[in-house]
Tab-separated table of C-alpha atoms and ligand atoms in Angstrom:
chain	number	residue	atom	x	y	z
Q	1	UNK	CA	-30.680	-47.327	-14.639
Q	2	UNK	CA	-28.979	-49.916	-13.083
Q	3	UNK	CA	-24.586	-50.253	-13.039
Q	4	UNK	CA	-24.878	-53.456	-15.231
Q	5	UNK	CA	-26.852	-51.113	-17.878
Q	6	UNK	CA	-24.665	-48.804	-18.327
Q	7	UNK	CA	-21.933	-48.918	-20.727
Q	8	UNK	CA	-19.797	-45.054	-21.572
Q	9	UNK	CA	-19.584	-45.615	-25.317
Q	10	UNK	CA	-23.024	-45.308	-25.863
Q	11	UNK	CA	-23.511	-42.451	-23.691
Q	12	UNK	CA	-20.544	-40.882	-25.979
Q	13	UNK	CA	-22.375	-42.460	-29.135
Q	14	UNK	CA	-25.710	-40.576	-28.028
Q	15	UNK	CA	-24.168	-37.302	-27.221
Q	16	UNK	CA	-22.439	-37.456	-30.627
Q	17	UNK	CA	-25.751	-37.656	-31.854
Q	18	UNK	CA	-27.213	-35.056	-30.808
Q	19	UNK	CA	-29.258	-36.380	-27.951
Q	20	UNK	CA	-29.792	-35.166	-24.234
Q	21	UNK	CA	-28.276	-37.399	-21.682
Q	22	UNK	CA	-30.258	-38.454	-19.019
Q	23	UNK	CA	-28.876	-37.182	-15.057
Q	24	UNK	CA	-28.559	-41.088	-14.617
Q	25	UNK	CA	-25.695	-41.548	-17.314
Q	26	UNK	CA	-24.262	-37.833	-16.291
Q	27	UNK	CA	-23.757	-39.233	-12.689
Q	28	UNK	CA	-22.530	-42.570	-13.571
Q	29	UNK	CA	-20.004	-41.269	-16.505
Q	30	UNK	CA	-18.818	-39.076	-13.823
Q	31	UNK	CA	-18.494	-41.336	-11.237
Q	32	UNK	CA	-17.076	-43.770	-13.544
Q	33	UNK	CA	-14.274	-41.108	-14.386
Q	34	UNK	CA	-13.588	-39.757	-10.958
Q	35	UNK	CA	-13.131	-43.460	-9.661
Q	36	UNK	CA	-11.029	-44.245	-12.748
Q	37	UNK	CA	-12.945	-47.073	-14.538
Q	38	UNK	CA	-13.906	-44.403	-16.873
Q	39	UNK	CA	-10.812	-44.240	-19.017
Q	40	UNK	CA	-9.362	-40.781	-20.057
Q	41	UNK	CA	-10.127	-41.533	-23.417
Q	42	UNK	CA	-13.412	-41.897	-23.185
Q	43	UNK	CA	-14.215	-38.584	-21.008
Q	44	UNK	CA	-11.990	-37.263	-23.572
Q	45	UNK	CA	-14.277	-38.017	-26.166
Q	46	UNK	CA	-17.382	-37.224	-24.328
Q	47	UNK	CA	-15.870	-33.888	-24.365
Q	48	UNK	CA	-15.557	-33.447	-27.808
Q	49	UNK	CA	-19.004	-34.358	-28.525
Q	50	UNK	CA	-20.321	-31.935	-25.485
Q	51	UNK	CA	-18.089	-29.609	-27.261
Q	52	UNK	CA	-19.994	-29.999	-30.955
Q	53	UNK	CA	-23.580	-30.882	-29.714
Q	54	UNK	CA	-23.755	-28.335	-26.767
Q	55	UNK	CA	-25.977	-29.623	-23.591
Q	56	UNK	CA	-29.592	-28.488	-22.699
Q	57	UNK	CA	-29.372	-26.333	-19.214
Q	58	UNK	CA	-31.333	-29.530	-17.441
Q	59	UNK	CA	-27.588	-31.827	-18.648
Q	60	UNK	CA	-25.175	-28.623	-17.593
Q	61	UNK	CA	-27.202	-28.640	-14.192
Q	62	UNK	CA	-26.384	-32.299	-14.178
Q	63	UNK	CA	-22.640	-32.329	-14.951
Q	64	UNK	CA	-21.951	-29.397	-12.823
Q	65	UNK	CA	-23.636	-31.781	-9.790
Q	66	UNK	CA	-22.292	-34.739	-10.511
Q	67	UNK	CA	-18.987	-33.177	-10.821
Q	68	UNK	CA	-19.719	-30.618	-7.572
Q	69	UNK	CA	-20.323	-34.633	-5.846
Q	70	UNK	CA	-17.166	-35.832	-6.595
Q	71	UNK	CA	-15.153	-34.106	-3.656
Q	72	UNK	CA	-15.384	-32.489	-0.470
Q	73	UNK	CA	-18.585	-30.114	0.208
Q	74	UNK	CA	-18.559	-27.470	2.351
Q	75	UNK	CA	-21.431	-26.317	4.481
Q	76	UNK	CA	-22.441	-23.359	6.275
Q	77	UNK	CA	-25.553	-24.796	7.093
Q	78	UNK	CA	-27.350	-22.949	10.191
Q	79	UNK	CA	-24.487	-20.155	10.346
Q	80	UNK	CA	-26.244	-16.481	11.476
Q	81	UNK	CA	-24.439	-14.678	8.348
Q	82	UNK	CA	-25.695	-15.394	4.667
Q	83	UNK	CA	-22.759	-16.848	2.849
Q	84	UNK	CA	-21.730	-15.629	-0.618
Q	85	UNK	CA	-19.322	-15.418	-3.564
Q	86	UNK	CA	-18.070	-13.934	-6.787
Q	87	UNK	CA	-16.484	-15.269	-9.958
Q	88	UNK	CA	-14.641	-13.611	-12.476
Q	89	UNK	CA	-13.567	-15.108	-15.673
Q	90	UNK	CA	-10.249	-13.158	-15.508
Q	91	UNK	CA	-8.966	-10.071	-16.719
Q	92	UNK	CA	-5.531	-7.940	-16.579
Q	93	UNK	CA	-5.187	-5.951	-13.512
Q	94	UNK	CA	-8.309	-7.661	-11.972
Q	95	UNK	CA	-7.757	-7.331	-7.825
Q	96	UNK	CA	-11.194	-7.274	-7.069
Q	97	UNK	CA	-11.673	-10.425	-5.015
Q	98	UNK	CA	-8.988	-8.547	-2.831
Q	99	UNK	CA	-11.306	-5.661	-2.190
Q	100	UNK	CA	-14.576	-7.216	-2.843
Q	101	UNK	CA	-14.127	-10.394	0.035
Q	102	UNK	CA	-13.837	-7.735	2.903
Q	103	UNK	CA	-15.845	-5.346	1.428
Q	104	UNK	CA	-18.749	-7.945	1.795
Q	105	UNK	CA	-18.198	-9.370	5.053
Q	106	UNK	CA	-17.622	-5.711	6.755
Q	107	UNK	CA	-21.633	-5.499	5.172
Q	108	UNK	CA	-22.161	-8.584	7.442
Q	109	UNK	CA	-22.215	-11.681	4.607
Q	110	UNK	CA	-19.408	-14.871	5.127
Q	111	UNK	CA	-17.673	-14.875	2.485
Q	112	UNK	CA	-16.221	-18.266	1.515
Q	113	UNK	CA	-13.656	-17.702	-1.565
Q	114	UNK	CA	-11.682	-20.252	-2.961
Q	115	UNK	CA	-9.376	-18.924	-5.620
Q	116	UNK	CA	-7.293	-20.028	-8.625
Q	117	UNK	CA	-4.019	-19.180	-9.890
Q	118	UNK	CA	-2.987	-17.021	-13.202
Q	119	UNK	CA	-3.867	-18.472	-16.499
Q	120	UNK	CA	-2.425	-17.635	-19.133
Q	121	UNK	CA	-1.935	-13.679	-19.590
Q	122	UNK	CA	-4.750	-13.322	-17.093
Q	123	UNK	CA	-3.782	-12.842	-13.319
Q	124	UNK	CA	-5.124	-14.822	-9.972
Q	125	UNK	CA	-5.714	-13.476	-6.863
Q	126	UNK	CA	-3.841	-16.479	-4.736
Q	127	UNK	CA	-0.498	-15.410	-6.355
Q	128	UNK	CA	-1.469	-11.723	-5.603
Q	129	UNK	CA	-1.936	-12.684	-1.893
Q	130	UNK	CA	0.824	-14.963	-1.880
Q	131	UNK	CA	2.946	-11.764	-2.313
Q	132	UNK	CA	1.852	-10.545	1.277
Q	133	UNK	CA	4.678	-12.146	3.403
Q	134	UNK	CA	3.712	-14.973	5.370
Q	135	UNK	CA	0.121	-15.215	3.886
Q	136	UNK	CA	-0.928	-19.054	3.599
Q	137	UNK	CA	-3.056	-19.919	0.822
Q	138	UNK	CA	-3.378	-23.691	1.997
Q	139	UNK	CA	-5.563	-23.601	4.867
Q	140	UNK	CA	-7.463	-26.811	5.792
Q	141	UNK	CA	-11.297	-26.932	5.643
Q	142	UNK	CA	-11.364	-26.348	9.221
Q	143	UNK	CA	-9.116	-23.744	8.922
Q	144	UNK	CA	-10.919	-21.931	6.119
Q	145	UNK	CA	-14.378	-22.555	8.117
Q	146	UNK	CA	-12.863	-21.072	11.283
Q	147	UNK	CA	-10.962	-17.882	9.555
Q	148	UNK	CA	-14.882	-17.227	7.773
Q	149	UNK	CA	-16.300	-17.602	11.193
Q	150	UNK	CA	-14.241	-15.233	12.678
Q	151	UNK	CA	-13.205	-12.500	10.612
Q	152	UNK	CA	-15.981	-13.105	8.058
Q	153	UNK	CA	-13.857	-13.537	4.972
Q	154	UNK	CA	-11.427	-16.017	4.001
Q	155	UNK	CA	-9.520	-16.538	0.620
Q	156	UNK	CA	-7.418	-19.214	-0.055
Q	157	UNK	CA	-6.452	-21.947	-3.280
Q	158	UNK	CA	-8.735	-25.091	-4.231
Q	159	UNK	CA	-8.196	-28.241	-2.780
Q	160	UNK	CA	-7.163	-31.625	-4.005
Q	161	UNK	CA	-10.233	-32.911	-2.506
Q	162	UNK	CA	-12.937	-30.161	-3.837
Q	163	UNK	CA	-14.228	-30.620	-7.247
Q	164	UNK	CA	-11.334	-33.431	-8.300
Q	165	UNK	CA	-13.347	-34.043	-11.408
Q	166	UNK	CA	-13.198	-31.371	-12.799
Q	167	UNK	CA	-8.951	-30.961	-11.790
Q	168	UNK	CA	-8.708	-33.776	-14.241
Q	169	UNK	CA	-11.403	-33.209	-17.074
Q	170	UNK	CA	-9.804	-29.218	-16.935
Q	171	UNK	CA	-6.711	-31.121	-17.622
Q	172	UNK	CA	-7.668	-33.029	-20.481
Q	173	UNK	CA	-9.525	-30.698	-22.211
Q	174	UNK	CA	-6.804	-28.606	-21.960
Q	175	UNK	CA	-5.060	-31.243	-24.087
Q	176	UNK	CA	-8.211	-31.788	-26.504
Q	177	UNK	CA	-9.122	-28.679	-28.077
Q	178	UNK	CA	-12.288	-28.861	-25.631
Q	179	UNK	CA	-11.798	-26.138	-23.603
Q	180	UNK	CA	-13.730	-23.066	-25.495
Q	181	UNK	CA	-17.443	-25.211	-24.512
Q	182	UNK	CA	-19.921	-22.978	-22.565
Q	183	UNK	CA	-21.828	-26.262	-20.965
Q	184	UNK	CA	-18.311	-27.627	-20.089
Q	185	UNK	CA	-16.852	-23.979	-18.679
Q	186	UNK	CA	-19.373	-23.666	-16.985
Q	187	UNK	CA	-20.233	-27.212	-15.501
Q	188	UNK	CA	-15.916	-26.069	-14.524
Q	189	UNK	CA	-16.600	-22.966	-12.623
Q	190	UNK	CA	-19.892	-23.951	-10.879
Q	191	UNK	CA	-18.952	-27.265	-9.612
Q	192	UNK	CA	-16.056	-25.560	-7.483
Q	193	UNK	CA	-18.099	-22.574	-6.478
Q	194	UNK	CA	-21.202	-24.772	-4.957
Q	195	UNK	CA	-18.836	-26.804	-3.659
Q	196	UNK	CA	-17.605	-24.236	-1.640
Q	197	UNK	CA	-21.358	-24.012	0.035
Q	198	UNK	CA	-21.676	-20.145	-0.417
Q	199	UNK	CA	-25.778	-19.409	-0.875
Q	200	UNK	CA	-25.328	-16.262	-3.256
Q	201	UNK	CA	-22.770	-16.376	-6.332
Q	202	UNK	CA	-22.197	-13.066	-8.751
Q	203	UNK	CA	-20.184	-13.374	-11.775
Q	204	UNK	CA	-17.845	-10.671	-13.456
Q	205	UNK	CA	-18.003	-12.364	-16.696
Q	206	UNK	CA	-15.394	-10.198	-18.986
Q	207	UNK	CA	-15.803	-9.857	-22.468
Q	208	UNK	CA	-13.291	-8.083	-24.922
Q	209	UNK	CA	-9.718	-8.265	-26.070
Q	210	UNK	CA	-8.368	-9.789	-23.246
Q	211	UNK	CA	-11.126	-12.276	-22.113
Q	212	UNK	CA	-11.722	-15.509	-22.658
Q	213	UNK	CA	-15.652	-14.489	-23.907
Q	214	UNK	CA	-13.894	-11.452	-26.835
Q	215	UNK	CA	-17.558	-11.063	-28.077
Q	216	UNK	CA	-20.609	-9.499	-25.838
Q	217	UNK	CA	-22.978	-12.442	-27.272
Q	218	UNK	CA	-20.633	-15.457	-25.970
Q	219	UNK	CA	-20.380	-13.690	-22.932
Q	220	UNK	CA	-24.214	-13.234	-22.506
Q	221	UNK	CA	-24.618	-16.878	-23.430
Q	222	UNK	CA	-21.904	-17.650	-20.525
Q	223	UNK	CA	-23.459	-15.199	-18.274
Q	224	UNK	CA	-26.766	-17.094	-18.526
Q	225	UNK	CA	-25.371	-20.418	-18.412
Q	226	UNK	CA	-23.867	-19.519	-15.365
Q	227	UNK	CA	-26.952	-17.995	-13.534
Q	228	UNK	CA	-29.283	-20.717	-14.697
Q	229	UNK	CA	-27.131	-23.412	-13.705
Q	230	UNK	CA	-26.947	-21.980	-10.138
Q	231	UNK	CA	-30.201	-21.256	-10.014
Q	232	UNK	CA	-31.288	-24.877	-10.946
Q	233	UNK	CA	-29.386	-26.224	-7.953
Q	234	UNK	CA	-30.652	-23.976	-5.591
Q	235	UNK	CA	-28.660	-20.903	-5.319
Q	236	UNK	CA	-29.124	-16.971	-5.691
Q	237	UNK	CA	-26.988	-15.989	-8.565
Q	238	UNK	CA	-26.604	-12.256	-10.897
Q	239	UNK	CA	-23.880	-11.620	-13.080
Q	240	UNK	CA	-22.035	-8.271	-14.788
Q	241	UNK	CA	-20.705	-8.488	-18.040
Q	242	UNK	CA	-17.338	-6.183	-17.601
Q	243	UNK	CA	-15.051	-4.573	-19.904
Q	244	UNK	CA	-11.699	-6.124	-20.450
Q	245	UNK	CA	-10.284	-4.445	-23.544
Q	246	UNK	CA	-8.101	-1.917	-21.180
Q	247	UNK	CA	-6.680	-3.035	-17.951
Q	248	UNK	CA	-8.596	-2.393	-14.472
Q	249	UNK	CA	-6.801	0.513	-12.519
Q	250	UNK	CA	-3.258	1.694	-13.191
Q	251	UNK	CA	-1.240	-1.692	-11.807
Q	252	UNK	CA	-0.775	-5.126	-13.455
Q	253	UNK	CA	1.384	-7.720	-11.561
Q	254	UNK	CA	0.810	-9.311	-8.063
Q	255	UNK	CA	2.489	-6.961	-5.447
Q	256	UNK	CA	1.639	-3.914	-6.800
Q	257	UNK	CA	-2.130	-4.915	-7.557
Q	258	UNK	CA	-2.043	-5.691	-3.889
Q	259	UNK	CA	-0.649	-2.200	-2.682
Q	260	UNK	CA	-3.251	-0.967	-5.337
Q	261	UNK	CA	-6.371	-2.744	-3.572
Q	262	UNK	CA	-4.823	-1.604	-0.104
Q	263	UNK	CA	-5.330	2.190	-1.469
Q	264	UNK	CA	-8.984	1.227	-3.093
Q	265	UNK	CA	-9.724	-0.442	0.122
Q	266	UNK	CA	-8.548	2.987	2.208
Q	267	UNK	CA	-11.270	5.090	-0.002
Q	268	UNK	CA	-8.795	5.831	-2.603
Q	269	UNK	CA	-7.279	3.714	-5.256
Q	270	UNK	CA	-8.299	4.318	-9.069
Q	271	UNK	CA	-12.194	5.087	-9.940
Q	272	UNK	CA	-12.454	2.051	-12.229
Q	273	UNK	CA	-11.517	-0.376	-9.557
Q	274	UNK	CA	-13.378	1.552	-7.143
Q	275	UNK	CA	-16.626	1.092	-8.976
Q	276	UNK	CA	-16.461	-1.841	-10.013
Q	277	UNK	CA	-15.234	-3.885	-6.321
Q	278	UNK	CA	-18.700	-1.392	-5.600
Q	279	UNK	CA	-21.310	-2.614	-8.240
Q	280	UNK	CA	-20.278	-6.592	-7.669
Q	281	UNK	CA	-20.032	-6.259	-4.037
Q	282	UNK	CA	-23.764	-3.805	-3.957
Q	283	UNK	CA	-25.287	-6.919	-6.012
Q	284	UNK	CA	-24.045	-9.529	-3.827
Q	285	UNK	CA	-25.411	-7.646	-0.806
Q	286	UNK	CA	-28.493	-7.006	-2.727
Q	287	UNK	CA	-29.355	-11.029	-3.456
Q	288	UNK	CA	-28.566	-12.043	-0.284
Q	289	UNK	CA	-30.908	-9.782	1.571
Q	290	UNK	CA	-28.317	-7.313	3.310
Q	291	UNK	CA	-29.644	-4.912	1.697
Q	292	UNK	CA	-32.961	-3.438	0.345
Q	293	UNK	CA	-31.645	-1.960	-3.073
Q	294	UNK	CA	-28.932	-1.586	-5.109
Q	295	UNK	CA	-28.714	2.511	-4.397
Q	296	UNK	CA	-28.431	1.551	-0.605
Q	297	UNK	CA	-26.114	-0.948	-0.837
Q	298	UNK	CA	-23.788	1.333	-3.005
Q	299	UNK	CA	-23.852	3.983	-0.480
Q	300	UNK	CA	-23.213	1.391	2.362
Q	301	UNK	CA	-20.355	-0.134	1.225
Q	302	UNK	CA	-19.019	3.471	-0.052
Q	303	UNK	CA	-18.869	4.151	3.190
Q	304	UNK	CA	-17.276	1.164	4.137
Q	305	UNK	CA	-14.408	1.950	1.790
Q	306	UNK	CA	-13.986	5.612	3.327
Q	307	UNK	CA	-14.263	4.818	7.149
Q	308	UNK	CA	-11.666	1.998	7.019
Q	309	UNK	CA	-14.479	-1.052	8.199
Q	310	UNK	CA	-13.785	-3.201	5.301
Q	311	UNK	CA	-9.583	-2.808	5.158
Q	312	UNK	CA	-10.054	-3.546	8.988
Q	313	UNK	CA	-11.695	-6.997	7.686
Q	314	UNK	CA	-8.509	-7.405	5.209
Q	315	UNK	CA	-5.948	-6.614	7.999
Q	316	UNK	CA	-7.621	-9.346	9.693
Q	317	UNK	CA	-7.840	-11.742	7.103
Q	318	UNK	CA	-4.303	-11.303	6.366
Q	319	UNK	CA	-3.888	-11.897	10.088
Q	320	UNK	CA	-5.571	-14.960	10.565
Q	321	UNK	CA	-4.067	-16.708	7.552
Q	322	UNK	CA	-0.544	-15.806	9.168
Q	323	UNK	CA	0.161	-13.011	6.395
Q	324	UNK	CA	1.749	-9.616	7.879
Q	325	UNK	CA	-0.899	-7.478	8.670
Q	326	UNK	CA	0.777	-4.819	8.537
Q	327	UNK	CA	1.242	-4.340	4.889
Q	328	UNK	CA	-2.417	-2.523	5.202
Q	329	UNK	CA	-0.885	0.485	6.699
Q	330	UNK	CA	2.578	0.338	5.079
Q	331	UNK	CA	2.453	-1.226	1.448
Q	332	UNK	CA	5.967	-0.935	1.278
Q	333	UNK	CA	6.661	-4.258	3.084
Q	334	UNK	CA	5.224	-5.836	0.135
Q	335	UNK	CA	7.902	-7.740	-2.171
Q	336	UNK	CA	9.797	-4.751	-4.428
Q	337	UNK	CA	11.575	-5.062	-7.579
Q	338	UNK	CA	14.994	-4.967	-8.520
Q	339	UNK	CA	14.432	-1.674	-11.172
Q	340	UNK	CA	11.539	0.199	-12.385
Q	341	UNK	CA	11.532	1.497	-15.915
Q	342	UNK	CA	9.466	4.209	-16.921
Q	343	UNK	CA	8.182	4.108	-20.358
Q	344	UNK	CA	8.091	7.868	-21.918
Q	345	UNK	CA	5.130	8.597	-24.162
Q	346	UNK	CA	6.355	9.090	-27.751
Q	347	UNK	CA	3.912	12.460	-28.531
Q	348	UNK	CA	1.693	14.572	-26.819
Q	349	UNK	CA	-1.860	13.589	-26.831
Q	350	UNK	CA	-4.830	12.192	-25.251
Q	351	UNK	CA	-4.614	8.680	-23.794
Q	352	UNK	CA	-7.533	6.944	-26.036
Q	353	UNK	CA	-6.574	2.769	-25.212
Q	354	UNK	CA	-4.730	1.026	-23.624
Q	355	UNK	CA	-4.856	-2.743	-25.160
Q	356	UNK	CA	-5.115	-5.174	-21.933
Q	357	UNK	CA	-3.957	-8.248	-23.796
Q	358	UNK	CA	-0.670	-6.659	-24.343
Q	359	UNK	CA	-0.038	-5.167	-20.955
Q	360	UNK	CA	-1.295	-8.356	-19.844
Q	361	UNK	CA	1.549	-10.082	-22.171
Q	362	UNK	CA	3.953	-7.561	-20.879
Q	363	UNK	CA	3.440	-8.434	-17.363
Q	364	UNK	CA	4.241	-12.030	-17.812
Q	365	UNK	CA	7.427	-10.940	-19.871
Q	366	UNK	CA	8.323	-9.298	-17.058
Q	367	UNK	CA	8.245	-11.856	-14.628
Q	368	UNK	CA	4.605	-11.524	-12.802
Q	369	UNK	CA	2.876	-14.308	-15.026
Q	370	UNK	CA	3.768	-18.029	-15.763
Q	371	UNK	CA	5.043	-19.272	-19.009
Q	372	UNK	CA	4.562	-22.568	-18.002
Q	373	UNK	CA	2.685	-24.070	-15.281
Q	374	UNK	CA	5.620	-24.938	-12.608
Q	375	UNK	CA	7.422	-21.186	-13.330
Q	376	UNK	CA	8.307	-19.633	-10.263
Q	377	UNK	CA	6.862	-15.953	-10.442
Q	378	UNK	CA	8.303	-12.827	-9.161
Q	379	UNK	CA	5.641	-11.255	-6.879
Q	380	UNK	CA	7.215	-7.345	-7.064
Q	381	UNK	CA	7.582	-7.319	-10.986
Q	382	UNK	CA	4.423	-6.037	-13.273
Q	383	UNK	CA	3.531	-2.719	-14.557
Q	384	UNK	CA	2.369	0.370	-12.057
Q	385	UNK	CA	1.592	3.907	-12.696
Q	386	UNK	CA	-0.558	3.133	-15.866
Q	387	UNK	CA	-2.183	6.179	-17.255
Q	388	UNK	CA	-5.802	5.821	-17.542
Q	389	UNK	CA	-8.118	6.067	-21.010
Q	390	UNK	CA	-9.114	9.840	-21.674
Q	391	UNK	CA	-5.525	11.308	-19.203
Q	392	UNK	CA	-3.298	14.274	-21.172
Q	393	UNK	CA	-0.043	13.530	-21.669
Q	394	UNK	CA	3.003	15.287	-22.504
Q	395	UNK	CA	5.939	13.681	-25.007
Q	396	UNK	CA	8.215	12.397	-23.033
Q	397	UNK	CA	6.218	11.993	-19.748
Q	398	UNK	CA	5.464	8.656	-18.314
Q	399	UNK	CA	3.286	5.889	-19.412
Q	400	UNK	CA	3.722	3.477	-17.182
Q	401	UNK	CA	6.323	1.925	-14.879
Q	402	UNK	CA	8.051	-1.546	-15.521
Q	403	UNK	CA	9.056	-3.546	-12.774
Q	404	UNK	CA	11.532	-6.263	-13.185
Q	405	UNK	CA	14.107	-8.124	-11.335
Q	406	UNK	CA	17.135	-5.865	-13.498
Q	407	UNK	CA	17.434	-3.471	-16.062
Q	408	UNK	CA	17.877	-5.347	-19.019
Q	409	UNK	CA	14.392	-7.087	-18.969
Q	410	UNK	CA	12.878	-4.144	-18.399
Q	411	UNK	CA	14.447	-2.305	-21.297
Q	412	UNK	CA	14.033	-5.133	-23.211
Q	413	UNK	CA	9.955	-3.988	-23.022
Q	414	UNK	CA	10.265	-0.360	-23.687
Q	415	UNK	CA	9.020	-0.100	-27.517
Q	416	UNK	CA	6.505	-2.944	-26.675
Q	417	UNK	CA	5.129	-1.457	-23.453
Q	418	UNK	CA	5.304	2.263	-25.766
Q	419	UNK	CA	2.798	0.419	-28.207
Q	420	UNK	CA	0.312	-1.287	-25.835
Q	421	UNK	CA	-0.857	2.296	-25.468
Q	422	UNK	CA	-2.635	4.565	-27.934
Q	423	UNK	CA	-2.222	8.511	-27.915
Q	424	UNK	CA	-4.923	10.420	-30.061
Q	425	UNK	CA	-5.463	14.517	-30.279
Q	426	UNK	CA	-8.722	14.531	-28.894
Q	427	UNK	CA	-10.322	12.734	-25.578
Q	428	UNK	CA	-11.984	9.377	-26.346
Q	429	UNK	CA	-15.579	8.917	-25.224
Q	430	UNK	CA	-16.045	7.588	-21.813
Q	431	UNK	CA	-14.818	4.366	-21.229
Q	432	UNK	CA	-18.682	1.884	-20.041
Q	433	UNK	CA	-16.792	-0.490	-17.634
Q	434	UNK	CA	-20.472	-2.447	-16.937
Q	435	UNK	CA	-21.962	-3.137	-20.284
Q	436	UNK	CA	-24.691	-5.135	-19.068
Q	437	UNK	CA	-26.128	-6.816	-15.970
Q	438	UNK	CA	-27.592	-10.246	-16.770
Q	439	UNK	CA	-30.643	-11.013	-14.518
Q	440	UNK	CA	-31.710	-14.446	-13.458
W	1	URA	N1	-12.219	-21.391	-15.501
W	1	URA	C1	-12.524	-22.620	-15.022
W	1	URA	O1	-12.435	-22.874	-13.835
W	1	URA	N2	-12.911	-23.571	-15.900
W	1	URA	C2	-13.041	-23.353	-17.201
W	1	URA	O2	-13.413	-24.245	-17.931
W	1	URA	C3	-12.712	-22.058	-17.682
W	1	URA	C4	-12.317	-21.097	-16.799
């Protein structure tokens, strides 16, 4: 197709008609947009009719490219380790990228990880980090490349100059009613991830109360959109569909959920967090060749939790990226809050759920979330000491801690933080934390 030939409306006009889109009017509608002769209004529309019509996996490969073009792209072309990365769609106390990033590269992969912030009642990993003093989540390319190269994993925010398309179509769909889309999520998510160059990508994709898939079929659909689309452009790719109607481990917040992958990362830290960093980080392995099988891989990186090799990696990480690296031995030099609360439980009974979204809710009331996109957050307030699904209590005996900057917000929370958890009189079955593993 040549420039003269092509004219946006009637790409819109074809898409709102149900029709595939060839890669040529894809790459120039993208082009168009990133350069700014597209108009907002008209990506804006293109949106909407992606959003009703849907796109065939061949146009999703195609946007995610085009948009994956539009930047800066990173290559670890020729490096000796394989290079690899995870996704998750975003849950409430999900620190796994924490664990999961060292775990990795003390297994021998480079792990590239470019991060986002919280959204919404779900947290992100750079304001976790960004509670380690000193940390810097602004590294330049070179930077990033050389912190990879040397201590194997490197985590840090996205880039002005990675993906920009999709900074400003997120933006406007934000505005449009077109973000819920699974070709346009996804075209969102992969065009920053092969950006970043890594060969192998795993997704957590979460599905429950407080996800953004609630329902196990969108989330397979997701799941599959995701591996496909990688696939198609050339890269290994598995995904886990996860849990998230309870929170992951027994902290929520940005501090604490650090301390809490420090622990996890020593050979302690909560089972659910433990197995979890585990499965992702065994799959990973697995694609990329580390490994022969998943069972090996499990008991390889187990051991790299309990002899200390993969908090080594963090302490190094944290290093290089001018954080104190001393936080790994003594968590206490993280940010701490003002007060903690603790919330007694109102009967005696069996812990049978804990609902995410509201501890999630509960997290930002207390200061550890955004209400709006320029808040400042405070790194040391969140929730710790959670009980766990199936735990005995006693009335009166903790439920949780709340962590806020003074009393008065905390206690503001009590009967609210008293109701995100549900006591019953006998155990509740065992909580599945993987309910499936989507193959590609
Ligand atoms: N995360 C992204 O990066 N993009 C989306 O569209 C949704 C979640």
């Amino acid at each position: 197709m040549s420039d003269n030939a092509f004219i946006p409306q009637w790409v819109i006009e074809r898409k709102r008609d149900g029709l595939e889109l060839s890669e040529d009017e894809i790459r120039a509608f993208i082009a168009g947009f990133t350069s700014g002769t597209i108009p907002d209004y008209q990506m804006s529309a293109l949106a909407m009719a992606v959003f009703f019509r849907g796109m065939s996996r061949p146009e999703t490969a195609a946007l995610t490219d085009a948009m994956m073009r539009s930047g800066d792209l990173l290559s670890f072309e020729g490096w000796p380790r394989p290079t690899a990365d995870k996704h998750s769609t975003g849950g409430i106390g999900d620190k796994l990228s924490l664990m999961l990033g060292p775990l990795a590269a003390s297994a021998g992969l480079a792990v590239p990880m470019i991060s986002g912030r919280g959204l919404g009642i779900t947290g992100g990993t750079l304001d976790k980090l960004e509670s380690i003093p000193g940390y810097n989540t602004r590294l330049s390319t070179e930077e990033f490349k050389q912190v990879v190269a040397e201590v194997g994993c490197s985590i840090i925010g996205q880039t002005a100059r990675l993906a920009p398309a999709d900074k400003r179509l997120y933006a406007l769909r934000d505005v449009t009613g077109t973000v819920p889309s699974i070709p346009l999520i996804t075209a969102s998510i992969m065009s920053k991830k092969l950006a970043e160059g890594a060969e192998t990508l795993v997704f957590d994709v979460k599905c429950g109360r407080a996800a953004f898939m609630p329902d196990i079929e969108q989330a397979r659909e997701l799941a599959r959109a995701l591996i496909e689309t990688g696939q198609a452009l050339g890269r290994k790719t598995g995904a886990l569909i996860t849990d998230m109607n309870q929170p992951l481990g027994r902290t929520v917040g940005n501090a604490v959920e650090v301390a809490e992958a420090i622990e996890t990362l020593k050979g302690g830290g909560p089972a659910d967090t433990r197995l979890l960093t585990v499965e992702l980080t065994a799959m990973m392995c697995e694609l990329a060749g580390i490994f022969a099988d998943r069972a090996k891989a499990r008991r390889e990186l187990e051991q790299r939790l309990d002899d200390g090799r993969a908090l080594e990696v963090f302490r190094r990480m944290v290093k290089a990226q001018g954080g104190e690296p001393r936080v790994a031995d003594d968590p206490q030099l993280l940010p701490q809050p003002g007060v903690s609360v603790e919330v007694p439980a109102p009967q005696t009974g069996f812990v049978a759920f804990i609902d995410a979204r509201e501890i999630g809710r509960l997290a930002l009331r207390l200061g550890a979330g955004r209400k709006a996109t320029a808040d400042e957050i405070d790194h040391a307030a969140g929730v710790d000491r959670l009980v766990q699904a199936g735990e005995r209590v006693a009335r009166g005996q903790p439920l949780m801690r709340l962590l806020a900057a003074d009393t008065v917000r905390a206690e503001a929370l009590l009967a609210e933080a008293a109701a995100a958890v549900r006591i019953g009189e006998a155990p509740p079955p065992e909580r599945r934390l993987v309910l499936e593993e989507v193959e590609g």
